[in-house]
Structures are given as structure tokens and as C-alpha cells.
PDB file of C-alpha atoms in Angstrom:
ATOM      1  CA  UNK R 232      89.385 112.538 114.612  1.00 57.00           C
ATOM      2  CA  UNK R 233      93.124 112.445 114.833  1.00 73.00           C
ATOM      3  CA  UNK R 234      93.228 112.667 117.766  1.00 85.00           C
ATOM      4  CA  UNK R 235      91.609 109.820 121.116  1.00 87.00           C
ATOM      5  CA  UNK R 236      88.901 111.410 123.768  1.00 91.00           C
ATOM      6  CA  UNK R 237      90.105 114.652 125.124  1.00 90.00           C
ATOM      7  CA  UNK R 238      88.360 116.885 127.715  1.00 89.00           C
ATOM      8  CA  UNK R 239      87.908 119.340 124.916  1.00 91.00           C
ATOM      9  CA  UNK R 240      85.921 116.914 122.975  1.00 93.00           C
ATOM     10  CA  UNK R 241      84.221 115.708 125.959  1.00 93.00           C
ATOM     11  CA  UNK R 242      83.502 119.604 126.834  1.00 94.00           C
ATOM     12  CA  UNK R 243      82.307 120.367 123.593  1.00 95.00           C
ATOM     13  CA  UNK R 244      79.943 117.635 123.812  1.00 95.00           C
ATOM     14  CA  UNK R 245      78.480 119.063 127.166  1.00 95.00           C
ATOM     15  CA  UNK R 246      77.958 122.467 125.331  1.00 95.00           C
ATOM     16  CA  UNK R 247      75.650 120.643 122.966  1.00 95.00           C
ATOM     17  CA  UNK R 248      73.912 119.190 125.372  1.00 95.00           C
ATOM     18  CA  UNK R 249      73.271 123.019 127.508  1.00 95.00           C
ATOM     19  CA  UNK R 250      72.465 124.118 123.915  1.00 95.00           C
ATOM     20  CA  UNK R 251      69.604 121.482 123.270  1.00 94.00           C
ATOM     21  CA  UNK R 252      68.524 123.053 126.194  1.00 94.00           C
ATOM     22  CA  UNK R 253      68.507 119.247 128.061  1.00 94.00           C
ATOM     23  CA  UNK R 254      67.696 119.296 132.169  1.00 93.00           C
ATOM     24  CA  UNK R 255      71.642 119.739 133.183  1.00 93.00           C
ATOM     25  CA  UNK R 256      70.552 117.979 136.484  1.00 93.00           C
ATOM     26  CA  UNK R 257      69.836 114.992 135.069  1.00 93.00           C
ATOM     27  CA  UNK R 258      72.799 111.326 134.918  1.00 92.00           C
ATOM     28  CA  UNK R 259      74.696 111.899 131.745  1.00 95.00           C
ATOM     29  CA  UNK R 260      76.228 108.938 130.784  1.00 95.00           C
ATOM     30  CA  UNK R 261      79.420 108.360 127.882  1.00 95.00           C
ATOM     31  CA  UNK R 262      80.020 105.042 126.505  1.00 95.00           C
ATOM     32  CA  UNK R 263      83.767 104.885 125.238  1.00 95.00           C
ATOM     33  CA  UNK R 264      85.938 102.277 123.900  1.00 92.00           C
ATOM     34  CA  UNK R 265      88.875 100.987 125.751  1.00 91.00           C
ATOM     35  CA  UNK R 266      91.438 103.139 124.022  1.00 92.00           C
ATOM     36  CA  UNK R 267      89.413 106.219 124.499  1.00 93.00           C
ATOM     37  CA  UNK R 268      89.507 105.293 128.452  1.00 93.00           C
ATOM     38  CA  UNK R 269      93.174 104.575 128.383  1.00 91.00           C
ATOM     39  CA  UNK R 270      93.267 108.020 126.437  1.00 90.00           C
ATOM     40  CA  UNK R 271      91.247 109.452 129.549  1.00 89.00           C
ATOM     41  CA  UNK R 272      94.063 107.790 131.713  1.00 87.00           C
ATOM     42  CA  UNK R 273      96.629 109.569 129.824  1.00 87.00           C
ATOM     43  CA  UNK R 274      95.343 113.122 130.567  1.00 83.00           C
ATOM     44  CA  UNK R 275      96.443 114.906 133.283  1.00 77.00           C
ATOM     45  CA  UNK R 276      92.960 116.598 134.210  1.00 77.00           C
ATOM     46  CA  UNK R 277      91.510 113.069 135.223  1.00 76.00           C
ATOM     47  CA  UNK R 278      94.549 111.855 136.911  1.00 73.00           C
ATOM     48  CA  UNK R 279      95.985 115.183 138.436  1.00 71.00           C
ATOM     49  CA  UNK R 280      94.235 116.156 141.980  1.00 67.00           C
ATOM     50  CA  UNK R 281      95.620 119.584 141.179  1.00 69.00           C
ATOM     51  CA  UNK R 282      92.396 119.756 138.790  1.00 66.00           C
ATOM     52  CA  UNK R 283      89.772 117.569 141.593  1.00 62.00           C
ATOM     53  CA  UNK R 284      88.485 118.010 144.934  1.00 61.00           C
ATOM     54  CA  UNK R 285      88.856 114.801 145.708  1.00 53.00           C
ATOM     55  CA  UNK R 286      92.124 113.764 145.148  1.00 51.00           C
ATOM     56  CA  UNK R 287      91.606 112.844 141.067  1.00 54.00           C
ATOM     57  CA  UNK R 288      89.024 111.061 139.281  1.00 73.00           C
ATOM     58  CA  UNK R 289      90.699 107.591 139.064  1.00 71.00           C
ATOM     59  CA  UNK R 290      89.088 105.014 141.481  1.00 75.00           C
ATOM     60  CA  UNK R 291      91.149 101.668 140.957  1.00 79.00           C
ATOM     61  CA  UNK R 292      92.988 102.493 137.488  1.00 79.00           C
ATOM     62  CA  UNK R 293      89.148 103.270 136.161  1.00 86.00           C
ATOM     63  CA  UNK R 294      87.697 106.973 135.304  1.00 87.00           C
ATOM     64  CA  UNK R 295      84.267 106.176 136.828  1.00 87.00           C
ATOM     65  CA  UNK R 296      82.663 109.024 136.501  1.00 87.00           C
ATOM     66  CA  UNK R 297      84.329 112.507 134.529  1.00 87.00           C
ATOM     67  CA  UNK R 298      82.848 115.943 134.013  1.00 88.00           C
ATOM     68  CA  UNK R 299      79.433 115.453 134.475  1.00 88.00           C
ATOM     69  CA  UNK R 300      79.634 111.530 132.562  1.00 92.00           C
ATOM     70  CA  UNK R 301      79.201 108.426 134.073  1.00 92.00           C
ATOM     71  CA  UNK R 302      81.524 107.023 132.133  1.00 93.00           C
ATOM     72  CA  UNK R 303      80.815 102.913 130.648  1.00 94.00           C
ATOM     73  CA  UNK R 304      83.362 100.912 128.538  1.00 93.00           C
ATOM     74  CA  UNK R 305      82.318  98.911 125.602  1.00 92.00           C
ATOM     75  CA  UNK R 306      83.674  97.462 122.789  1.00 88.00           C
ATOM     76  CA  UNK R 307      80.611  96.721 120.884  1.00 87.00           C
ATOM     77  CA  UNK R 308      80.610 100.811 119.260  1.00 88.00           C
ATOM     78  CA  UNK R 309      80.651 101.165 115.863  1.00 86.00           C
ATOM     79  CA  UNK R 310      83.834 102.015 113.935  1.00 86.00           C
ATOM     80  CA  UNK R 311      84.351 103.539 111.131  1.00 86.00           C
ATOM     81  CA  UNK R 312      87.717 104.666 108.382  1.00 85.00           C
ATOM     82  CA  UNK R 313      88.447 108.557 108.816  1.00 78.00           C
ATOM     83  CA  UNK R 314      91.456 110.090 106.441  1.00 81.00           C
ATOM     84  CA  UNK R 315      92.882 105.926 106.569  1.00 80.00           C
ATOM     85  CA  UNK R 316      92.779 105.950 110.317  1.00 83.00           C
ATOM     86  CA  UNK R 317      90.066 103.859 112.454  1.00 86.00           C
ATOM     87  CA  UNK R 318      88.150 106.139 114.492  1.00 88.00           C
ATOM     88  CA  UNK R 319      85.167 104.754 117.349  1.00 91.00           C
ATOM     89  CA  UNK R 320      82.054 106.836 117.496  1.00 92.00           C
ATOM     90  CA  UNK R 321      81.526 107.369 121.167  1.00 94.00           C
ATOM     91  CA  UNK R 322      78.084 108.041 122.464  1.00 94.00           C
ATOM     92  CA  UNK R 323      77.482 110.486 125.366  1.00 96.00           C
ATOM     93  CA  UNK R 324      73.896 110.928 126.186  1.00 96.00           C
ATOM     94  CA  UNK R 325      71.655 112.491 128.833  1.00 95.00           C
ATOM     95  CA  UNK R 326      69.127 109.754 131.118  1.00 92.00           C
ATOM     96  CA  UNK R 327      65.848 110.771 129.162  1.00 92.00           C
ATOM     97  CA  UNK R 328      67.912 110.908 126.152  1.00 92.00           C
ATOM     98  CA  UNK R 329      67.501 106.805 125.365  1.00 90.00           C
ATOM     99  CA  UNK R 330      64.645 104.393 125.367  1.00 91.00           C
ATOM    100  CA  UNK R 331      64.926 100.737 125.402  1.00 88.00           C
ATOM    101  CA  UNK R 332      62.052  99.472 123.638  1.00 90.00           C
ATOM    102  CA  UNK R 333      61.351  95.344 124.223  1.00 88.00           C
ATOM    103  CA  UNK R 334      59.255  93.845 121.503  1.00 85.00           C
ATOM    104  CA  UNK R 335      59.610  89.932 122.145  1.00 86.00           C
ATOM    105  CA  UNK R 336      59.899  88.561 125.620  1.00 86.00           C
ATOM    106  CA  UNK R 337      62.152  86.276 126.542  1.00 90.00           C
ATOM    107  CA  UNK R 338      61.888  82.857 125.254  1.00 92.00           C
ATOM    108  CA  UNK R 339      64.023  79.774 126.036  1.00 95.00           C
ATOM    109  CA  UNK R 340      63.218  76.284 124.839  1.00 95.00           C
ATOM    110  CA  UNK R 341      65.105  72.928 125.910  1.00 96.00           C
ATOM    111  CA  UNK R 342      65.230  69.662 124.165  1.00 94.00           C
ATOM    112  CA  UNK R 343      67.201  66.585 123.070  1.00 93.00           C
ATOM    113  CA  UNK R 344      69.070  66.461 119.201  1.00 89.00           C
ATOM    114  CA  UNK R 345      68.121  62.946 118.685  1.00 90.00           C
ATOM    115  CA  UNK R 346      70.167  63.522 115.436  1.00 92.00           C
ATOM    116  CA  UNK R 347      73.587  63.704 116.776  1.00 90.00           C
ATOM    117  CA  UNK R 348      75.432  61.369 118.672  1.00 90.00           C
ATOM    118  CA  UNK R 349      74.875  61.389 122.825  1.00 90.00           C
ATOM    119  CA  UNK R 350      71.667  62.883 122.509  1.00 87.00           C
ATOM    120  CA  UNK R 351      72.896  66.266 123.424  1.00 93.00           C
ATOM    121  CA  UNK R 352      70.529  68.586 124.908  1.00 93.00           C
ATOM    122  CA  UNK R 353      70.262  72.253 122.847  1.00 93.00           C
ATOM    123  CA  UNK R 354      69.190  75.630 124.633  1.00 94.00           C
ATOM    124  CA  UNK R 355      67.687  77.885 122.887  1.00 94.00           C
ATOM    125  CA  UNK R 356      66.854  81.577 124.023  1.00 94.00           C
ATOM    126  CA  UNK R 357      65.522  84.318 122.291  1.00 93.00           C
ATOM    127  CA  UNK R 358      64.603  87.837 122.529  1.00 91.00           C
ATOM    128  CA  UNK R 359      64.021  90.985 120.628  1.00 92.00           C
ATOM    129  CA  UNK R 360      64.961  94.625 121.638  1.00 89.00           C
ATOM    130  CA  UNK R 361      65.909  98.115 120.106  1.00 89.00           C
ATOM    131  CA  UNK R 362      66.954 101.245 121.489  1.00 86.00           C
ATOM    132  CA  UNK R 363      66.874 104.472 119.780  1.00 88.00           C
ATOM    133  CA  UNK R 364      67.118 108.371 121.201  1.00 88.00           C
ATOM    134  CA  UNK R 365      63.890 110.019 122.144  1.00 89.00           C
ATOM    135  CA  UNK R 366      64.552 113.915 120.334  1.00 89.00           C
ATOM    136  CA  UNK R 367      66.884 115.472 118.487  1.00 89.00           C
ATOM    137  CA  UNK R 368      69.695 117.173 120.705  1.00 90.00           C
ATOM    138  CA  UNK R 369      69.865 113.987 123.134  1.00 94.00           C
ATOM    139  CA  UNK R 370      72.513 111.867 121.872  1.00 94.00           C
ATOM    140  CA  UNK R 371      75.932 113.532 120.714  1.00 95.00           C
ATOM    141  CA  UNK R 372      78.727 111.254 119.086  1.00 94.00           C
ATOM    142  CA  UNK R 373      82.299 111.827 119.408  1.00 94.00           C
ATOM    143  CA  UNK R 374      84.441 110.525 116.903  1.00 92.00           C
ATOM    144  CA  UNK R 375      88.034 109.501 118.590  1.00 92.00           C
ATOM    145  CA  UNK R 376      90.963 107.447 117.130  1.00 90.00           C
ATOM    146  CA  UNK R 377      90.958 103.981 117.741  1.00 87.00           C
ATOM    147  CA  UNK R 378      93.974 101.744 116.157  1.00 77.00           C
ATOM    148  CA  UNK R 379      92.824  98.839 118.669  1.00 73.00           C
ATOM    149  CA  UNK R 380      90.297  97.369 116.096  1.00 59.00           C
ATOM    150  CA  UNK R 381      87.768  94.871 116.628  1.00 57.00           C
ATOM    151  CA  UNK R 382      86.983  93.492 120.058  1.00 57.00           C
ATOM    152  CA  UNK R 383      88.390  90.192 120.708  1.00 61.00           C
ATOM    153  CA  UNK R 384      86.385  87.271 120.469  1.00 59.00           C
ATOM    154  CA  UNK R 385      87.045  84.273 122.975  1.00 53.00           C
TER     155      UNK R 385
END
């Protein structure tokens, strides 16, 4: 963890997976911080077309898709204190890997707050969901440095 996302962690992570014995054919997706996809930025095997078919893996300043990963950015991962430093647990995981699991539907109510001044009118909406990996050996976490912190609020 002293180091960001490298290929070799993002490699190792794809070994796992061939060694849970998961269907290789199948999307793989990795959900990464934005450090860990300026790190990707930063490495010359995503931005090199020495290493790509196609000319390099950036499409508009964004690694879309790398080694097998469609790759998503979000700030809402879990972080955690490694040897003082602030690391992000990344999540890689195969399409079968994940189930989204919806226990409430959707419910919205609208009405008046006679109690405050104006009458304003409150929206309320509410809903209930989990998600959770379906088997051991579908879900891998990568640990990467992450000095950025906690997302931004508006």
C-alpha cells in the first residue's frame, strides 16, 4: 500500500480471479478512486501505444477500459490508515460476481410544512437496497495510496 494502482496490482488481481476459476469471458469491472485513475494516467502502459493496438488506452484524458477492466471512478470507497498513510480499497470484480438486492421500492411523498413560514412544500423519497458478492473468489480489493481524502461535498 505505498504505493497508487499499478498494472502489477491490477495483474495480480486478474490472477486471482483465473485462480477462483471465474468465466474469463465474462465484463470485469474495477471501481477506483480518482487518484488511483490519475495514477493509471501516470503509467506509461496505459498511455504508451508502444504497449496497445490501438494507439493507447486513453479516450479523452479517461482510462475507459484497461486490461480486461471496465474501469468506473468513485469517490464513495472506503478508506482506511495503513503504516500513517491513507490508502482506498479498490474493488475489481467479475459481472456475476455482484448482486444488487432491492428490499423497499421506491417511495416519494409530497406535502405542505404548515409549520414554517411560506408553506414550503417537502419531498420526501425513500428506498432501501444492498449489494453484496455472490461466492468467495468474486470480488478482490486492492489497497492503493490515496492522500486525496474525503470526497468533496458541495
Amino acid at each position: 500500500t505505498s504505493v497508487g494502482i499499478t498494472v502489477d496490482k491490477l495483474n495480480e488481481a486478474y490472477r486471482i480471479f483465473e485462480h477462483a476459476e471465474n468465466d474469463m469471458e465474462q465484463p470485469f469491472t474495477l471501481i477506483i478512486g480518482s487518484k488511483q485513475h490519475a495514477d493509471l494516467r501516470n503509467q506509461a502502459q496505459v498511455t504508451s501505444s508502444d504497449f496497445t493496438n490501438n494507439g493507447g488506452i486513453l479516450v479523452d484524458g479517461k482510462v475507459k477500459r484497461f486490461m480486461g477492466f471496465d474501469i468506473v471512478v468513485s469517490e464513495r470507497l472506503t478508506t482506511f490508515t495503513s503504516n500513517s498513510s491513507t490508502c482506498r480499497r479498490c474493488l475489481a470484480f467479475p459481472k456475476d460476481g455482484m448482486y444488487v438486492g432491492y428490499w423497499l421500492d421506491t417511495k416519494t411523498e409530497v406535502f405542505r410544512r404548515p409549520d414554517l413560514a411560506s408553506n414550503p412544500w417537502d419531498i420526501n423519497t425513500m428506498f432501501s437496497i444492498g449489494a453484496t458478492r455472490t461466492e468467495q473468489g468474486k470480488v478482490v480489493a486492492i489497497a492503493a495510496l490515496d492522500a486525496t481524502g474525503a470526497p468533496i461535498d458541495p
